[in-house]
Short mmCIF file of C-alpha atoms in Angstrom, two decimals:
data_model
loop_
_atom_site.label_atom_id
_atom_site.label_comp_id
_atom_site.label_asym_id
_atom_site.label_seq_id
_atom_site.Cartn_x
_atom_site.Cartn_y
_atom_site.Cartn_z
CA UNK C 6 0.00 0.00 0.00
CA UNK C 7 1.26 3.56 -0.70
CA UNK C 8 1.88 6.01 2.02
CA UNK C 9 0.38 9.28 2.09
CA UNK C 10 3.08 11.42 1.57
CA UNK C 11 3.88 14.49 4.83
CA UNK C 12 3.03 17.60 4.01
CA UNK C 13 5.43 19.79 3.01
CA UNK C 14 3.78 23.55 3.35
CA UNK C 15 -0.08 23.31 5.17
CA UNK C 16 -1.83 25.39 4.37
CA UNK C 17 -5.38 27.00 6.72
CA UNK C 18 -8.15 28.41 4.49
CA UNK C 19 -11.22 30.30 5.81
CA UNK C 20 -14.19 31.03 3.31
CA UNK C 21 -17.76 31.11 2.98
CA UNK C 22 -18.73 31.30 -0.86
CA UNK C 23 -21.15 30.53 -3.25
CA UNK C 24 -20.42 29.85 -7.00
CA UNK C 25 -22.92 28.99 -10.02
CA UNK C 26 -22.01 26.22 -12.04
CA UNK C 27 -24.92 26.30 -14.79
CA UNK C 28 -27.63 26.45 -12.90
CA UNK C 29 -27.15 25.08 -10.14
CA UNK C 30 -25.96 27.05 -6.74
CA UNK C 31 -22.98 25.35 -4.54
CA UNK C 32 -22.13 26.65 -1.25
CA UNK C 33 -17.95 26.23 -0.76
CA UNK C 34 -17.10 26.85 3.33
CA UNK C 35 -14.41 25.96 5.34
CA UNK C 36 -13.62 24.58 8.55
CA UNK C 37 -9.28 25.94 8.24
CA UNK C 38 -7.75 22.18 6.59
CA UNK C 39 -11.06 21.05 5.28
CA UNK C 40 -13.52 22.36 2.60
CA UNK C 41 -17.14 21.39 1.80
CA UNK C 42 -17.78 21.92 -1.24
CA UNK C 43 -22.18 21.12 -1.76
CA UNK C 44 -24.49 20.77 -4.74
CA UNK C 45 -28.06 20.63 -4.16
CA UNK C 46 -27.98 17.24 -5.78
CA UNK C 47 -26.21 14.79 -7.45
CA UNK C 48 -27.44 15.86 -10.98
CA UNK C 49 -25.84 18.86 -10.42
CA UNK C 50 -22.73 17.23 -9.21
CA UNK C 51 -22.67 15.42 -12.25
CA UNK C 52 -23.23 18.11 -14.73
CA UNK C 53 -20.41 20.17 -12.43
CA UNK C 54 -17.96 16.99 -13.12
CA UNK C 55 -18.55 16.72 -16.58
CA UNK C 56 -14.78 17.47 -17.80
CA UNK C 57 -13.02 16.78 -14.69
CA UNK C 58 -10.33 14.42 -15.98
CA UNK C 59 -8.82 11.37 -13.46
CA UNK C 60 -5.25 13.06 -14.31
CA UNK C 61 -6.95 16.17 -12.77
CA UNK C 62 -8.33 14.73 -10.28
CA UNK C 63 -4.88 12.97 -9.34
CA UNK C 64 -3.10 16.42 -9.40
CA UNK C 65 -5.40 18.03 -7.21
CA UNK C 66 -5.47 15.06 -4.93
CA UNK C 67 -1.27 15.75 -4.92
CA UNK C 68 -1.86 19.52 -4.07
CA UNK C 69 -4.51 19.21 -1.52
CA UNK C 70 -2.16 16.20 0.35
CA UNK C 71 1.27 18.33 0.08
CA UNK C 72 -0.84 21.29 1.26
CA UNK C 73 -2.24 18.61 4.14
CA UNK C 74 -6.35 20.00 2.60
CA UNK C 75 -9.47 17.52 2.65
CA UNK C 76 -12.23 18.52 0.24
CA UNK C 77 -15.52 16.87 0.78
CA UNK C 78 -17.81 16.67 -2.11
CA UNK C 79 -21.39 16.93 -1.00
CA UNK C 80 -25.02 16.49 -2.58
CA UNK C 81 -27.91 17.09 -0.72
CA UNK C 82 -25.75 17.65 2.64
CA UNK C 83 -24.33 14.57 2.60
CA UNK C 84 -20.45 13.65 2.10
CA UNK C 85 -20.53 11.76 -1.12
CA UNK C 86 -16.48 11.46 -2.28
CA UNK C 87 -13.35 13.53 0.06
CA UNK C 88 -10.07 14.00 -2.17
CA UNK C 89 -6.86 15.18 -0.07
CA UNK C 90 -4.77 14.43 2.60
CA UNK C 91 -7.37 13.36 5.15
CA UNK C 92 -9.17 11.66 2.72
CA UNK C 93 -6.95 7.74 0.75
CA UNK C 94 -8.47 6.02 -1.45
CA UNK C 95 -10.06 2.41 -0.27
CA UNK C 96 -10.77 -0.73 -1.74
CA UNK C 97 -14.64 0.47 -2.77
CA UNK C 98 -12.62 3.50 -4.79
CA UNK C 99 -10.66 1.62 -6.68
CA UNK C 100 -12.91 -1.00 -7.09
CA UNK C 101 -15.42 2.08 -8.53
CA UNK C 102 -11.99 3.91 -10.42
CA UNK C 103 -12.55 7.16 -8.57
CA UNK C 104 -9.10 7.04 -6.93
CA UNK C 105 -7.57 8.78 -5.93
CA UNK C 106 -10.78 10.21 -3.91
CA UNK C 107 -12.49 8.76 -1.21
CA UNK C 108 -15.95 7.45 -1.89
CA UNK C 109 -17.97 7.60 0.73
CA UNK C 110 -20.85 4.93 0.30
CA UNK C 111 -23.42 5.60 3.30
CA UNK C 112 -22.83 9.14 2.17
CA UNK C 113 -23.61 8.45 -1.76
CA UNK C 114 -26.58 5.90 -0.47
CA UNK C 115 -28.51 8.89 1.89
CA UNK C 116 -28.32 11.00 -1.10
CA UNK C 117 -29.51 8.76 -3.41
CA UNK C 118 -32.21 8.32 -0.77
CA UNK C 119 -32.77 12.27 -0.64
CA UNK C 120 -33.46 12.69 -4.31
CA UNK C 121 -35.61 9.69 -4.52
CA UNK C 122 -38.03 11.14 -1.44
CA UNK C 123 -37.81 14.93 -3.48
CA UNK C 124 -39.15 12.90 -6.57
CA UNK C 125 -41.99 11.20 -4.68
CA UNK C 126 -43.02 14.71 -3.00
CA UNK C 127 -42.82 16.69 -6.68
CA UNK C 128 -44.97 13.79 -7.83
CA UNK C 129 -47.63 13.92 -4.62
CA UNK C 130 -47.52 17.82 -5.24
CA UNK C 131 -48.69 17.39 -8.95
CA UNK C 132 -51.22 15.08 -8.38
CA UNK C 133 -52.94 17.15 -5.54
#
């Protein structure tokens, strides 16, 4: 198994923002060596992927670990992949190809959960 490399300059980051990727709205806050970064759903976190290479994703993973950062991924408030130095790559990643981020399955499962209860309420409010 590979070691997580040390980091070499941490870095702290404070911020409360909100981008607009399409049209969807995603909060980005921090808590100093982590960052949440959450879509209002995982259709949105798709569309929001769309171009985001693996190499990419592997260089990012390198910057956020050297600069000891976690970045959770959220959808619908839950923690659905973490990429970064708190954050290696298990079995159910590779298994999936996302590594080198974290999957988070009970995370991924309660969201899929989420948007299926938001379809059955649109569908009870149309047929009221």
């Amino acid at each position: 198994m590979t070691e997580t490399p040390k980091p070499r300059a941490p870095l702290t980051v404070t911020t409360d923002l909100e981008i607009t990727v399409g049209t969807a709205r995603i909060d980005v806050r921090s808590t100093g060596d982590r960052l949440f970064v959450d879509f209002p759903s995982l259709g949105a976190l798709s569309r929001a992927k769309g171009g985001l290479s693996r190499r990419r994703v592997e260089g990012i993973s390198a910057l956020l670990a050297t600069s000891d950062l976690t970045v959770e991924i959220r959808a619908r408030d839950r923690t659905v992949f973490a990429v970064g130095a708190d954050a290696p790559a298990g079995p159910v990643s590779r298994w999936a190809g996302t590594a080198p981020a974290q999957v988070r399955v009970l995370g991924l499962l309660a969201a899929v959960g989420q948007e299926l209860a938001s379809g059955v309420r649109v569908i009870r409010d149309l047929l009221r």
